PDB file of C-alpha atoms in Angstrom:
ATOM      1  CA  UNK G  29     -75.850  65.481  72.005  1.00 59.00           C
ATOM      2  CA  UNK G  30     -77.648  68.226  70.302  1.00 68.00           C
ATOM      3  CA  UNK G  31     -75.328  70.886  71.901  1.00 64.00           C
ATOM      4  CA  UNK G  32     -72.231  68.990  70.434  1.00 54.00           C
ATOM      5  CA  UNK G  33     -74.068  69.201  66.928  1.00 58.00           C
ATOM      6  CA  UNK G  34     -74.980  72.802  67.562  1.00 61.00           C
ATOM      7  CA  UNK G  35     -70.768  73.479  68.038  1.00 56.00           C
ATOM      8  CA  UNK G  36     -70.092  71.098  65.015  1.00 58.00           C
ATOM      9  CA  UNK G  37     -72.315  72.800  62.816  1.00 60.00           C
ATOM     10  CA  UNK G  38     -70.874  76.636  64.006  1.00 61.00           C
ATOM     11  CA  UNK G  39     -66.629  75.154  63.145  1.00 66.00           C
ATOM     12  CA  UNK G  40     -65.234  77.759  61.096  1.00 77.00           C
ATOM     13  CA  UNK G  41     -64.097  77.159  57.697  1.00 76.00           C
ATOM     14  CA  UNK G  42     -60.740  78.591  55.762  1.00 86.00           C
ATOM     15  CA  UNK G  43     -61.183  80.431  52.508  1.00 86.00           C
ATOM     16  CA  UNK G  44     -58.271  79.365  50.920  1.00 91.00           C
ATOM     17  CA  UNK G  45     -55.022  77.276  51.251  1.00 93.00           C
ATOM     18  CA  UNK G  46     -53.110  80.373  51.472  1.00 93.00           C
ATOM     19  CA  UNK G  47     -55.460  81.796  54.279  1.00 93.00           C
ATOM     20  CA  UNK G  48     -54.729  78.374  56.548  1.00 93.00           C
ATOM     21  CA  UNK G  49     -50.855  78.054  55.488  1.00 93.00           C
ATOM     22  CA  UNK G  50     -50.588  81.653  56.972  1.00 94.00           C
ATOM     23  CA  UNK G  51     -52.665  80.902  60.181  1.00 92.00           C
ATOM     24  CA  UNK G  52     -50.487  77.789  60.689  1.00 94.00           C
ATOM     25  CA  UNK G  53     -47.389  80.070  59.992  1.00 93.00           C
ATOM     26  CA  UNK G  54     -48.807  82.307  62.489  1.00 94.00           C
ATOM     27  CA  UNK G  55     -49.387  79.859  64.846  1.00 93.00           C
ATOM     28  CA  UNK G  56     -45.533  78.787  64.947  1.00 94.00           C
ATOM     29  CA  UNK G  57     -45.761  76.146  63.007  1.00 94.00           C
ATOM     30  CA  UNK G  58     -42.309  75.470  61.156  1.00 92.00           C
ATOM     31  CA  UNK G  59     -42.087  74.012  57.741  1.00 89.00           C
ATOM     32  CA  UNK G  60     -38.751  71.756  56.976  1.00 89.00           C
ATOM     33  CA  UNK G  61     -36.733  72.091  53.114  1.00 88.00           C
ATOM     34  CA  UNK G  62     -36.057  68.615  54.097  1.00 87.00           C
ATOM     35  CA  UNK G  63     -39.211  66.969  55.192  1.00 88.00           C
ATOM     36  CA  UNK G  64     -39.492  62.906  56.304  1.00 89.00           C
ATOM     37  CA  UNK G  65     -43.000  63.508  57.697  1.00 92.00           C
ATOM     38  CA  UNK G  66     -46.578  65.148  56.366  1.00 93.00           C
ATOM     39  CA  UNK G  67     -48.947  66.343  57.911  1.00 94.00           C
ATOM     40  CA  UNK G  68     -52.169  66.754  55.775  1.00 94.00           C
ATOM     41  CA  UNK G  69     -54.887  68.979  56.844  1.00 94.00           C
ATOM     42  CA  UNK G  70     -57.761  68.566  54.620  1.00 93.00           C
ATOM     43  CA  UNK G  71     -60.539  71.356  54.923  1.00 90.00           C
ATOM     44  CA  UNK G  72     -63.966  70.743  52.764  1.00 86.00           C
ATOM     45  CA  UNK G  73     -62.860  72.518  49.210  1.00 89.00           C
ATOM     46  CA  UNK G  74     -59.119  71.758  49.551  1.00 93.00           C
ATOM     47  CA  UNK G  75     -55.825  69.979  51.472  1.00 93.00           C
ATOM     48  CA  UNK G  76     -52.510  71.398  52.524  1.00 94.00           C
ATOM     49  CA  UNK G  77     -49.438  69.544  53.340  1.00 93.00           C
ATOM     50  CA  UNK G  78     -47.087  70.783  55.739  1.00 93.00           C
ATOM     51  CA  UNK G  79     -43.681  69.368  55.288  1.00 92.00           C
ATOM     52  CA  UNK G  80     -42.128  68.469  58.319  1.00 92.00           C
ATOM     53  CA  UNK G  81     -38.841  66.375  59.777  1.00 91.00           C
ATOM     54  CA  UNK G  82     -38.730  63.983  62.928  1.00 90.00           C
ATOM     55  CA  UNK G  83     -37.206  67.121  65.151  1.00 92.00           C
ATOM     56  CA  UNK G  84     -40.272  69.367  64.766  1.00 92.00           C
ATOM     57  CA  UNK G  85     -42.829  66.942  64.333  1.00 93.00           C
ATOM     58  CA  UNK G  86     -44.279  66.786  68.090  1.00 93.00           C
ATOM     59  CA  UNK G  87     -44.044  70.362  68.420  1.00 94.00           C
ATOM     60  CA  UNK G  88     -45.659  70.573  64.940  1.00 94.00           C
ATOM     61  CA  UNK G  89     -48.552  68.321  65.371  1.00 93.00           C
ATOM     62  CA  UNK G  90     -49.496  69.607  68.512  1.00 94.00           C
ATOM     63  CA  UNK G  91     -49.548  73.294  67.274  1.00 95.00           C
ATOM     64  CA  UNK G  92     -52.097  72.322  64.358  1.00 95.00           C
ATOM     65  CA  UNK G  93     -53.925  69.881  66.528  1.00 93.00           C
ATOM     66  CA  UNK G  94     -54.588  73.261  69.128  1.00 93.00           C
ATOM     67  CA  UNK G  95     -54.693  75.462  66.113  1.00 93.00           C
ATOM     68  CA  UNK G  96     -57.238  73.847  64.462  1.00 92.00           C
ATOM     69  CA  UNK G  97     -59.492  73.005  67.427  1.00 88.00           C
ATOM     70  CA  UNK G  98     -62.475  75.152  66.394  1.00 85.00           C
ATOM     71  CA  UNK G  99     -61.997  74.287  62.580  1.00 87.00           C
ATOM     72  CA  UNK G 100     -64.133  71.728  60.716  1.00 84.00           C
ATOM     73  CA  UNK G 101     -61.019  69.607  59.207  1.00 88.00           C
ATOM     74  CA  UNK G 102     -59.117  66.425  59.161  1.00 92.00           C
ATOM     75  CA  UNK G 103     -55.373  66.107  59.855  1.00 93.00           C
ATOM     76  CA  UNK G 104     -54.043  62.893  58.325  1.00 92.00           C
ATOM     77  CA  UNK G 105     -49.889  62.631  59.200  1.00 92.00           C
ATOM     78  CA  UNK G 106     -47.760  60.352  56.282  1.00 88.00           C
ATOM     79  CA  UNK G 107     -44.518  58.772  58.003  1.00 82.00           C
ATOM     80  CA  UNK G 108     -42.926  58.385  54.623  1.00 69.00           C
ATOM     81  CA  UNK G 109     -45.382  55.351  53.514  1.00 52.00           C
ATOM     82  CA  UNK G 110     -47.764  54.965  56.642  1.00 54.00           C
ATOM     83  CA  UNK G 111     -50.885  56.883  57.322  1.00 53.00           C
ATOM     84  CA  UNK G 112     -52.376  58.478  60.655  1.00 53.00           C
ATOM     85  CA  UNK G 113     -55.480  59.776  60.778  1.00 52.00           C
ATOM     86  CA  UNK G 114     -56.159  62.156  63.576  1.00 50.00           C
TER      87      UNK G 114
END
């Protein structure tokens, strides 16, 4: 137990929303112009929405879910009125 709190406490943090949106970019994450599912990542000072469709949106979640393994955040995903919180 106190190792996992030593790793919990040593998550790295994002700067800005710019600074993630870019590492997600990075990552391969693709962002849809015509978007039927969110996926909210919400760091400690702010949230980003990434705008996704049905097509991308395994391949999508599963990049930000690896991407965001060492980060201290919480990825909520919005299927146009429902709410999953990861």
């Amino acid at each position: 137990y106190e190792d996992y709190c030593r790793l919990k406490q040593k998550r790295k943090l994002f700067q800005n929303e710019q600074d993630l949106r870019s590492y997600l970019f990075n990552a391969g994450v693709k962002f849809s112009e015509n978007p039927n599912i969110f996926i909210t990542v919400k760091m400690k000072d702010f949230v980003v929405c990434i705008n996704t469709d049905y097509r991308n949106f395994s391949f999508n979640s599963e990049l930000i879910r690896l991407a965001l393994i060492d980060y201290e955040c919480q990825i909520e995903i919005n299927f146009e009125n429902e709410t999953l919180i990861k």
